[in-house]
mmCIF file with all atom_site columns, C-alpha atoms in Angstrom:
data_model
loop_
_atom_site.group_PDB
_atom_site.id
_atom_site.type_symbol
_atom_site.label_atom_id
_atom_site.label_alt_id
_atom_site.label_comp_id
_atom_site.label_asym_id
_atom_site.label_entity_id
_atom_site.label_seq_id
_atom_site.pdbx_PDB_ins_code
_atom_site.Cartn_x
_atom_site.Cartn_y
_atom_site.Cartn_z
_atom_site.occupancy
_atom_site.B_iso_or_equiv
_atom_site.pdbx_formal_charge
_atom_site.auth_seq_id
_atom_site.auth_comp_id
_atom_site.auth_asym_id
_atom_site.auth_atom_id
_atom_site.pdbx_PDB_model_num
ATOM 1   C CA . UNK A 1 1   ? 8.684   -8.747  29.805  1.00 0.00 ? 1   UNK A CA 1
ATOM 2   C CA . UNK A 1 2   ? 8.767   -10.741 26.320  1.00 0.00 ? 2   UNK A CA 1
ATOM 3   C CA . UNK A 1 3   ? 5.952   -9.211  23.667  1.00 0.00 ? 3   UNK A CA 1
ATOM 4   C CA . UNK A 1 4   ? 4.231   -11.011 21.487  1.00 0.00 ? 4   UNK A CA 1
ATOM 5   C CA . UNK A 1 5   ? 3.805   -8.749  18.489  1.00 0.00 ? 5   UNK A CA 1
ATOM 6   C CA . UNK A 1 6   ? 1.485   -10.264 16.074  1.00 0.00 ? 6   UNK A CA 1
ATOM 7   C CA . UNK A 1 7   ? 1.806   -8.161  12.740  1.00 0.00 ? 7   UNK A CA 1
ATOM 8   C CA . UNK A 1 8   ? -0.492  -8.747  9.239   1.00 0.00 ? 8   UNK A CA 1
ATOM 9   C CA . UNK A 1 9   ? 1.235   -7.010  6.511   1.00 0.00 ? 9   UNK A CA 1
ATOM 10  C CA . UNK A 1 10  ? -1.519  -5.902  4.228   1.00 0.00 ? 10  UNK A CA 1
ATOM 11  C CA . UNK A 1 11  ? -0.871  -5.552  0.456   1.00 0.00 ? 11  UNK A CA 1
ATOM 12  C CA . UNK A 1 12  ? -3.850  -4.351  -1.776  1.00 0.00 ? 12  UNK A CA 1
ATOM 13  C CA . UNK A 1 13  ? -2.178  -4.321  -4.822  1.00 0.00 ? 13  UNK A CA 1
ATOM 14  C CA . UNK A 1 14  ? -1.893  -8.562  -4.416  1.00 0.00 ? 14  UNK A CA 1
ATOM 15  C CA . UNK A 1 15  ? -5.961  -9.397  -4.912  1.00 0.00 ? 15  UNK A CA 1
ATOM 16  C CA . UNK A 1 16  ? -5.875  -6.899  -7.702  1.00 0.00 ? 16  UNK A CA 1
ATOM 17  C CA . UNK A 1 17  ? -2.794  -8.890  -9.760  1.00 0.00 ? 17  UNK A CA 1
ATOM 18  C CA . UNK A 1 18  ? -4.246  -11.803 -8.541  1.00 0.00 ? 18  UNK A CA 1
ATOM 19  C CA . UNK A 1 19  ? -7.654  -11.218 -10.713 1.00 0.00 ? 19  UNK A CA 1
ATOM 20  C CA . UNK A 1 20  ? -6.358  -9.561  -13.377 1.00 0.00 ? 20  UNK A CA 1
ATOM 21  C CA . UNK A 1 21  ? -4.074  -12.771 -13.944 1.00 0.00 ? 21  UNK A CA 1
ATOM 22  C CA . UNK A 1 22  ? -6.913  -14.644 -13.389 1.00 0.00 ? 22  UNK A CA 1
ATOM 23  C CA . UNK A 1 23  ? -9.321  -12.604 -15.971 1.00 0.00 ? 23  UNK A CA 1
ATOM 24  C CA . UNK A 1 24  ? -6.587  -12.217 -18.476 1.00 0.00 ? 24  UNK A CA 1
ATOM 25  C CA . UNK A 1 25  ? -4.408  -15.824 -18.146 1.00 0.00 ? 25  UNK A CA 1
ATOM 26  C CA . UNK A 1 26  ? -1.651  -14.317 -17.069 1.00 0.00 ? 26  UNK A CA 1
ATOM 27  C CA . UNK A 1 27  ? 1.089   -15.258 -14.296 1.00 0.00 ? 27  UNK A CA 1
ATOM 28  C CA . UNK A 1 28  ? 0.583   -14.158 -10.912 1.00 0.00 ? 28  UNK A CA 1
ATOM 29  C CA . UNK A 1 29  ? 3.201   -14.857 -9.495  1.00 0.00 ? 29  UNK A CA 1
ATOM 30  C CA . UNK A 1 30  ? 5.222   -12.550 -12.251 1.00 0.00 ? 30  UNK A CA 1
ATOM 31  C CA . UNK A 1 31  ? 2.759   -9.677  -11.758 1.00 0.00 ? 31  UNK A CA 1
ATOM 32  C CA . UNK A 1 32  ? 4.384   -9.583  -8.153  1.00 0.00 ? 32  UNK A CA 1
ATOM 33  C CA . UNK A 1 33  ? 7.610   -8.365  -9.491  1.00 0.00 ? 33  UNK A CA 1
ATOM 34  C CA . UNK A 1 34  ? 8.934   -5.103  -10.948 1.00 0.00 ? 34  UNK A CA 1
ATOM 35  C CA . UNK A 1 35  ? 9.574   -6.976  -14.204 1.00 0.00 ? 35  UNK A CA 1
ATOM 36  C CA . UNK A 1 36  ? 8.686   -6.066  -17.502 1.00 0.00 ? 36  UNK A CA 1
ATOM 37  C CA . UNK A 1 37  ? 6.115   -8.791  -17.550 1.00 0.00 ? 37  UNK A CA 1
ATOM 38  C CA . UNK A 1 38  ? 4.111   -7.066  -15.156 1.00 0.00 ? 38  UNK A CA 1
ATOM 39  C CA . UNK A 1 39  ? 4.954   -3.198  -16.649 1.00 0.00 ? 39  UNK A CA 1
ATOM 40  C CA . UNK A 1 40  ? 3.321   -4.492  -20.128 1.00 0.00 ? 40  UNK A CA 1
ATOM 41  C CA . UNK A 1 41  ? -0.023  -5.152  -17.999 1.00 0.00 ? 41  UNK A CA 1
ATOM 42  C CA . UNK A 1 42  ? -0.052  -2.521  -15.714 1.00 0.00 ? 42  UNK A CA 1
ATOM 43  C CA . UNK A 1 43  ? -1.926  0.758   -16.874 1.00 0.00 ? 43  UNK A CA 1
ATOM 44  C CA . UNK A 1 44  ? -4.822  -1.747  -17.954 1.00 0.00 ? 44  UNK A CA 1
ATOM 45  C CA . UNK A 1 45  ? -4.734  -3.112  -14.883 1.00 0.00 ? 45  UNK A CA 1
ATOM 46  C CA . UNK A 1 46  ? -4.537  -0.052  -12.868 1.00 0.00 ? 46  UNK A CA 1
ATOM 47  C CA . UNK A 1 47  ? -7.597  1.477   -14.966 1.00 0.00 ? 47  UNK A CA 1
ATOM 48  C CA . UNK A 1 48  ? -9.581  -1.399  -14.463 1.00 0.00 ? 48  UNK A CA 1
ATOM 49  C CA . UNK A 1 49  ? -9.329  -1.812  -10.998 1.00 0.00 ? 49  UNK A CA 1
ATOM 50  C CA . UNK A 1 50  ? -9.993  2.177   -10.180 1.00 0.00 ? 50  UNK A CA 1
ATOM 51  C CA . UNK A 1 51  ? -13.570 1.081   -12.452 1.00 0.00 ? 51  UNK A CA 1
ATOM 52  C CA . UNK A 1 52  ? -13.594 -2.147  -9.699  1.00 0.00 ? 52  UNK A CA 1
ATOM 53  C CA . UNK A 1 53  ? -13.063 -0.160  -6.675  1.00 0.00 ? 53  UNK A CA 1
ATOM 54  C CA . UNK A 1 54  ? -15.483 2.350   -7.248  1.00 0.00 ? 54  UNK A CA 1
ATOM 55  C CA . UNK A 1 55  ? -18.172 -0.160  -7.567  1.00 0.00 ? 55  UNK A CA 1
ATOM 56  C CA . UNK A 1 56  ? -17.717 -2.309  -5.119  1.00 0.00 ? 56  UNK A CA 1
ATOM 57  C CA . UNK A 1 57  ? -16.026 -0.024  -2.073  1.00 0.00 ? 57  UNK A CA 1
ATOM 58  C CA . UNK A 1 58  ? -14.005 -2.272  0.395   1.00 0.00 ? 58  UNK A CA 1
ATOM 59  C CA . UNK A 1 59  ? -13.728 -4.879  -1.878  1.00 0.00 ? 59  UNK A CA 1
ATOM 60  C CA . UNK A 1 60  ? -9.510  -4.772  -2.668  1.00 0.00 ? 60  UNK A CA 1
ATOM 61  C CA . UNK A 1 61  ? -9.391  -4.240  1.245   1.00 0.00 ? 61  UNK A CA 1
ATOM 62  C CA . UNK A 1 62  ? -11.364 -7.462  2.027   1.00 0.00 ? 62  UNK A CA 1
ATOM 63  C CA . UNK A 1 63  ? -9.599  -9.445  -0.005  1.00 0.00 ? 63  UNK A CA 1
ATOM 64  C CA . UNK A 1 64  ? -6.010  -8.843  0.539   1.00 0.00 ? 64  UNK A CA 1
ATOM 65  C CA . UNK A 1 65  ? -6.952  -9.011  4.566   1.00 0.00 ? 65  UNK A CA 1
ATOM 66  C CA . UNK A 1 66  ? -8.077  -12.607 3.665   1.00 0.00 ? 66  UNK A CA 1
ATOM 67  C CA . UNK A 1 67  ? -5.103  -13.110 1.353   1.00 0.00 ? 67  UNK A CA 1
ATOM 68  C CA . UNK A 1 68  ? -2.260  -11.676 3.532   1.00 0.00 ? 68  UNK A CA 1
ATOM 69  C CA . UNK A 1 69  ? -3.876  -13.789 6.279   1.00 0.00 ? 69  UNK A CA 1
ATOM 70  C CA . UNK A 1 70  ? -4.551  -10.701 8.630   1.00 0.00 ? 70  UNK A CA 1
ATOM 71  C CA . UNK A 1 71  ? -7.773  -11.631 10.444  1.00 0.00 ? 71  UNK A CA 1
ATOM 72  C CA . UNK A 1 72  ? -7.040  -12.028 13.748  1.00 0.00 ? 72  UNK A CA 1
ATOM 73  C CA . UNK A 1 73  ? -3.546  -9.844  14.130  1.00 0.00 ? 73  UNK A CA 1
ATOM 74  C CA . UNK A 1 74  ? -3.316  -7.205  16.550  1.00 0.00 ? 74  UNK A CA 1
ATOM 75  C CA . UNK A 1 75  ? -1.644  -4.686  14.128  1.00 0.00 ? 75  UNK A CA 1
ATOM 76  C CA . UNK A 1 76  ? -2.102  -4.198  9.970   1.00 0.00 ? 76  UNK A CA 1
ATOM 77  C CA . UNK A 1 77  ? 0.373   -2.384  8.213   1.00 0.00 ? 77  UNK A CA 1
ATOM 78  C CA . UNK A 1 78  ? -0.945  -2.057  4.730   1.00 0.00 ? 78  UNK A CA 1
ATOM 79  C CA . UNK A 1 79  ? 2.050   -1.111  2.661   1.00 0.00 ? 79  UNK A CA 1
ATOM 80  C CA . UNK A 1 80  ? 0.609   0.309   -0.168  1.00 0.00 ? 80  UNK A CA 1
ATOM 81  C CA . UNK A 1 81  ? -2.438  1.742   0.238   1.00 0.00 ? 81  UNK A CA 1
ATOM 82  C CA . UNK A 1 82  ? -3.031  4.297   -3.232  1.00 0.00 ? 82  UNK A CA 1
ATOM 83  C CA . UNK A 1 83  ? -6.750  4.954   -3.153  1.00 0.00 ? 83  UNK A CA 1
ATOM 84  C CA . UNK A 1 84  ? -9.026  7.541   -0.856  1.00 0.00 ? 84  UNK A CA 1
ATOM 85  C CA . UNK A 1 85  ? -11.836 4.676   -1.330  1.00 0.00 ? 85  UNK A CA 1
ATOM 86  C CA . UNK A 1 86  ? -9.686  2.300   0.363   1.00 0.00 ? 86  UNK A CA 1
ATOM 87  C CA . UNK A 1 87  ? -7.966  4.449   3.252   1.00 0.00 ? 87  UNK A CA 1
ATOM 88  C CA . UNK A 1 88  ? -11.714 5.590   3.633   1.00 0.00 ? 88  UNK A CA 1
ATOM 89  C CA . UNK A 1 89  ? -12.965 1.806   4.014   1.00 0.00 ? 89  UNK A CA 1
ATOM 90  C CA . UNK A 1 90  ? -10.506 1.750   6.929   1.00 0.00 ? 90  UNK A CA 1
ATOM 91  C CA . UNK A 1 91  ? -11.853 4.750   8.014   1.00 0.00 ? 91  UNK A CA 1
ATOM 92  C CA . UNK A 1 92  ? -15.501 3.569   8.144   1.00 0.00 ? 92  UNK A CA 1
ATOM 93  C CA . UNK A 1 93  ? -14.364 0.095   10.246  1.00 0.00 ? 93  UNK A CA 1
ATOM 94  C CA . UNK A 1 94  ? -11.222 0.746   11.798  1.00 0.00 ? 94  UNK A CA 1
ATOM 95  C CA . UNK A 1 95  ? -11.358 4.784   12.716  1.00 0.00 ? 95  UNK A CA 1
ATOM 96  C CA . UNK A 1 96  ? -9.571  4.719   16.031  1.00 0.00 ? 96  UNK A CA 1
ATOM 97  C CA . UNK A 1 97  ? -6.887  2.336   14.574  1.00 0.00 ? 97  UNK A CA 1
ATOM 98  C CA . UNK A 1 98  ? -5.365  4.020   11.691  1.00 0.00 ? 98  UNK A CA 1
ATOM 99  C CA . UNK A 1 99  ? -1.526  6.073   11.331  1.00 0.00 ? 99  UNK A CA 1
ATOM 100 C CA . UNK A 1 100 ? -1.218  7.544   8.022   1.00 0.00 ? 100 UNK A CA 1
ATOM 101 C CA . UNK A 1 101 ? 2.673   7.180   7.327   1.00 0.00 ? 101 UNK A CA 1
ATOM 102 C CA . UNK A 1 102 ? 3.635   8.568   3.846   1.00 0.00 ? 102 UNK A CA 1
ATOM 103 C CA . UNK A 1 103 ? 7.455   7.154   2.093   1.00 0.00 ? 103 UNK A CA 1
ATOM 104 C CA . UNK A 1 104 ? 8.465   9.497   -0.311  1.00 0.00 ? 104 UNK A CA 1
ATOM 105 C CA . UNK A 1 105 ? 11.144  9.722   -2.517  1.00 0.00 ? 105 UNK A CA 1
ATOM 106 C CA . UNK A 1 106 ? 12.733  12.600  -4.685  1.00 0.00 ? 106 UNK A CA 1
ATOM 107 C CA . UNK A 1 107 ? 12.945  11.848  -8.689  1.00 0.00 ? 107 UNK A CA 1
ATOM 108 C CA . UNK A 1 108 ? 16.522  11.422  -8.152  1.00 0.00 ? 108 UNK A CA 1
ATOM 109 C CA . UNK A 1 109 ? 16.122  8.679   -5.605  1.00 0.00 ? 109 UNK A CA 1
ATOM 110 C CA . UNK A 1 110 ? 13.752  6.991   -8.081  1.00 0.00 ? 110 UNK A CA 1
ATOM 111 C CA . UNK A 1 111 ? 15.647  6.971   -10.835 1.00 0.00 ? 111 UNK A CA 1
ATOM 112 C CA . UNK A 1 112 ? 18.707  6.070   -9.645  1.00 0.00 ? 112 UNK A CA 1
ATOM 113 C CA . UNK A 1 113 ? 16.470  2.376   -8.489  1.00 0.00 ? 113 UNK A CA 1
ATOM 114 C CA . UNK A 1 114 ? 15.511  2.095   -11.830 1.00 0.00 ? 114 UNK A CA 1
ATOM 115 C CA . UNK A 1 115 ? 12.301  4.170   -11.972 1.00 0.00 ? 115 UNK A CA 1
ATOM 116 C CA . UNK A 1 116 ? 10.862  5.342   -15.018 1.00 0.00 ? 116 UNK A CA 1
ATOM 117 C CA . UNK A 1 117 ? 8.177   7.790   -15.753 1.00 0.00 ? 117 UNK A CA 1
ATOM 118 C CA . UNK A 1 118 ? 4.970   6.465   -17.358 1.00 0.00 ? 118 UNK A CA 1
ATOM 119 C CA . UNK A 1 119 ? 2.142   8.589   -18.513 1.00 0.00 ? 119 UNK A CA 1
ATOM 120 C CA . UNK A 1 120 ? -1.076  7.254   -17.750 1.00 0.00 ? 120 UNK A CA 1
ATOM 121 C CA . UNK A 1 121 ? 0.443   5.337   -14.553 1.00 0.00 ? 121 UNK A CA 1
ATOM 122 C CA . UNK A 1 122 ? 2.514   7.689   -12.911 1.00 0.00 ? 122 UNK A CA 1
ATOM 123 C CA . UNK A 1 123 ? 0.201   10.458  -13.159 1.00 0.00 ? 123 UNK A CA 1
ATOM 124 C CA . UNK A 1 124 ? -2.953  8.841   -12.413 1.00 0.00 ? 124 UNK A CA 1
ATOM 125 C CA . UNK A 1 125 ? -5.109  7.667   -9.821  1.00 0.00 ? 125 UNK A CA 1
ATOM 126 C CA . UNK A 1 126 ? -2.990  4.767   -9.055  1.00 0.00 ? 126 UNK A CA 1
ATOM 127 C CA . UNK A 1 127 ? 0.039   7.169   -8.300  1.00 0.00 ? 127 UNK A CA 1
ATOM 128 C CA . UNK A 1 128 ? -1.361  10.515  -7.558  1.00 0.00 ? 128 UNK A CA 1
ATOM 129 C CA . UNK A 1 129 ? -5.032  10.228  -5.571  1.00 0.00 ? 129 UNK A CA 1
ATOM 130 C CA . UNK A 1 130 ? -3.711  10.241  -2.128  1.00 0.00 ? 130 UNK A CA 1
ATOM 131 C CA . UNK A 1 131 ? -1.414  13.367  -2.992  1.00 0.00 ? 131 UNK A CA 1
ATOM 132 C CA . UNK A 1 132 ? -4.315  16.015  -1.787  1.00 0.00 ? 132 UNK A CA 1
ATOM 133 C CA . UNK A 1 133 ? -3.682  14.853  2.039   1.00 0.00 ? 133 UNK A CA 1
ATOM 134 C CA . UNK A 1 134 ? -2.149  16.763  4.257   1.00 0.00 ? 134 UNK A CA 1
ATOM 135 C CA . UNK A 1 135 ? -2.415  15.626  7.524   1.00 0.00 ? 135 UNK A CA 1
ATOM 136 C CA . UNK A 1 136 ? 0.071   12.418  7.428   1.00 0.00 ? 136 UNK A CA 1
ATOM 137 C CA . UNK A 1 137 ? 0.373   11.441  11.213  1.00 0.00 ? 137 UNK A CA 1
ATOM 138 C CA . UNK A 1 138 ? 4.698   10.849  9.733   1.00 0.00 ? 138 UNK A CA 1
ATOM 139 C CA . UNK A 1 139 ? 6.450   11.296  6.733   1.00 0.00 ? 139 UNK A CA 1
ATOM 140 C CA . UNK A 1 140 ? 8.969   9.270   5.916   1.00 0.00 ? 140 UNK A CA 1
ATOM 141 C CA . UNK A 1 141 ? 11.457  10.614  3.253   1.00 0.00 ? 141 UNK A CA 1
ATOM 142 C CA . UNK A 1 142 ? 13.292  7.821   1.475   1.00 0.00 ? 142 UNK A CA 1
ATOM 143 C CA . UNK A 1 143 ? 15.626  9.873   -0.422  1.00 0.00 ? 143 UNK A CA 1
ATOM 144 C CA . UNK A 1 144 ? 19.496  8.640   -1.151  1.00 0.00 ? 144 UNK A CA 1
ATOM 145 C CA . UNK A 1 145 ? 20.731  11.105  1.321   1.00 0.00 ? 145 UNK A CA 1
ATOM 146 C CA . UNK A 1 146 ? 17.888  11.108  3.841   1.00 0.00 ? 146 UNK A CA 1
ATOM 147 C CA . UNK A 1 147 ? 19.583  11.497  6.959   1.00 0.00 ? 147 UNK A CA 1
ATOM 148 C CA . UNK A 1 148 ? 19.772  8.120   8.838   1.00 0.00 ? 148 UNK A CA 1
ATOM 149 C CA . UNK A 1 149 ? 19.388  9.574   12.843  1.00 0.00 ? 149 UNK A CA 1
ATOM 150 C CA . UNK A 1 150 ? 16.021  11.183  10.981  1.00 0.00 ? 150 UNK A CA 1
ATOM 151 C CA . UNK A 1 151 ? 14.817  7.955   9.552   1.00 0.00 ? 151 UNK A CA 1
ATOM 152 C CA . UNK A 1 152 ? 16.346  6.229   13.270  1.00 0.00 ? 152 UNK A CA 1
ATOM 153 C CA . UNK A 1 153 ? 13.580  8.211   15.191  1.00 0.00 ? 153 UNK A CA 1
ATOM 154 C CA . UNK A 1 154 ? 10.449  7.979   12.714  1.00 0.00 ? 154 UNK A CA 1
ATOM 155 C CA . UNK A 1 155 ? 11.420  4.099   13.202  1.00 0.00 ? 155 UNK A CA 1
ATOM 156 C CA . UNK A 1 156 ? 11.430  4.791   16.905  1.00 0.00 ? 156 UNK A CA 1
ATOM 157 C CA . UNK A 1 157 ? 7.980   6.711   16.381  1.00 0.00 ? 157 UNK A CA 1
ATOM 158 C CA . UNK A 1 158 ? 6.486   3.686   14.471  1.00 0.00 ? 158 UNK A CA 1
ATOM 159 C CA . UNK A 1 159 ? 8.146   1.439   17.160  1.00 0.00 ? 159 UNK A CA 1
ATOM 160 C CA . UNK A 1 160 ? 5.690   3.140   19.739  1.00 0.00 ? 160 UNK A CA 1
ATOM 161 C CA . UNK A 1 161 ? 2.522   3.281   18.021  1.00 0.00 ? 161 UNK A CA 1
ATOM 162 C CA . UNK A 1 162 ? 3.034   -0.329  17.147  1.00 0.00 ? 162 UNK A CA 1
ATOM 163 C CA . UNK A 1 163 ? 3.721   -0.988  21.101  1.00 0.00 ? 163 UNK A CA 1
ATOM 164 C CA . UNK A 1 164 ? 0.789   1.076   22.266  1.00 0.00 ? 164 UNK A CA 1
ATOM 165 C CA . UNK A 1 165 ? -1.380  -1.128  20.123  1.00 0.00 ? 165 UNK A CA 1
ATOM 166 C CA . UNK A 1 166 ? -0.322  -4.132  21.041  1.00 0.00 ? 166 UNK A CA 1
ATOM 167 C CA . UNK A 1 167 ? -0.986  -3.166  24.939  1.00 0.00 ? 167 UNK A CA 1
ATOM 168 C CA . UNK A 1 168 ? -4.489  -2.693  23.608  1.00 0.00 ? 168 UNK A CA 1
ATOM 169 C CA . UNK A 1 169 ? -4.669  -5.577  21.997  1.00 0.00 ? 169 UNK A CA 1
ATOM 170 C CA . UNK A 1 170 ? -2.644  -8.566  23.915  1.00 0.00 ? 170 UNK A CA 1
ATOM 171 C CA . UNK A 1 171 ? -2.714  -12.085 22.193  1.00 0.00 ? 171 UNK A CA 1
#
């Protein structure tokens, strides 16, 4: 039997470079990138979209749903959720729906892609805020030498839930 999988990837980070570009006449299409373009904007832009959120709850959520095209997909996988006030908007209207997966990655890892430590960015809301949860439904650890028959069965894992909710949800 042939499934019909019909996936939104969900990206909440896009409505927020989207505005700020807007706001500020900037590029969006270079705030997208890891560039240094984008690094020269980003604490401001991080600050003033943790002032945004908490204001008007949801709002990020709505619009990268509407911008990522998900209405009407069986299964949203929002890849970088960062906030409590947005994992607890899906909460509020999606509570049966929701795996928590967490990616992490040692400092090692990071650096060795090019990562560099920022104050104000990578210890702030923006990096830190979902760090007090505990009760990730997987962990994924994307470390240099993760072990690849662990990360082959998490897959397998994700490869479930996302068949389960398909069968509840048939296009």
């Amino acid at each position: 039997m042939e499934t019909n999988i019909n996936i939104g990837i969900i990206r909440i980070a896009n409505p927020i470079k989207f505005f700020w570009a807007i706001k500020h006449g900037l590029d969006y299409h270079k705030m997208l990138d890891s560039s240094s373009y984008k690094e020269l904007h980003r604490l401001k832009m991080a600050n003033w979209s943790v002032e945004y959120r908490t204001e008007t709850i949801g709002y990020f959520c709505c619009e990268a749903i509407l911008m990522d095209d998900a209405i009407g997909k069986s299964i949203w996988i929002c890849v970088d959720m960062r906030h409590t006030q947005d994992l607890d908007w899906f909460y509020k209207y999606y509570p049966d729906r929701i795996k928590k997966i967490r990616v992490t990655a040692d400092e090692e890892t990071r650096r060795n892609r090019n990562w560099i430590w920022t104050e104000g960015i990578d210890d702030g809301p923006t990096e830190c805020e979902l760090d007090h949860i505990t009760d990730w439904d997987l962990v994924i650890e994307n470390n240099t030498y993760s072990d690849p028959s662990t990360l082959e069965a998490q897959l397998v894992t994700i490869t479930n839930w996302i068949d389960a909710a398909n069968n509840l949800n048939p296009n």
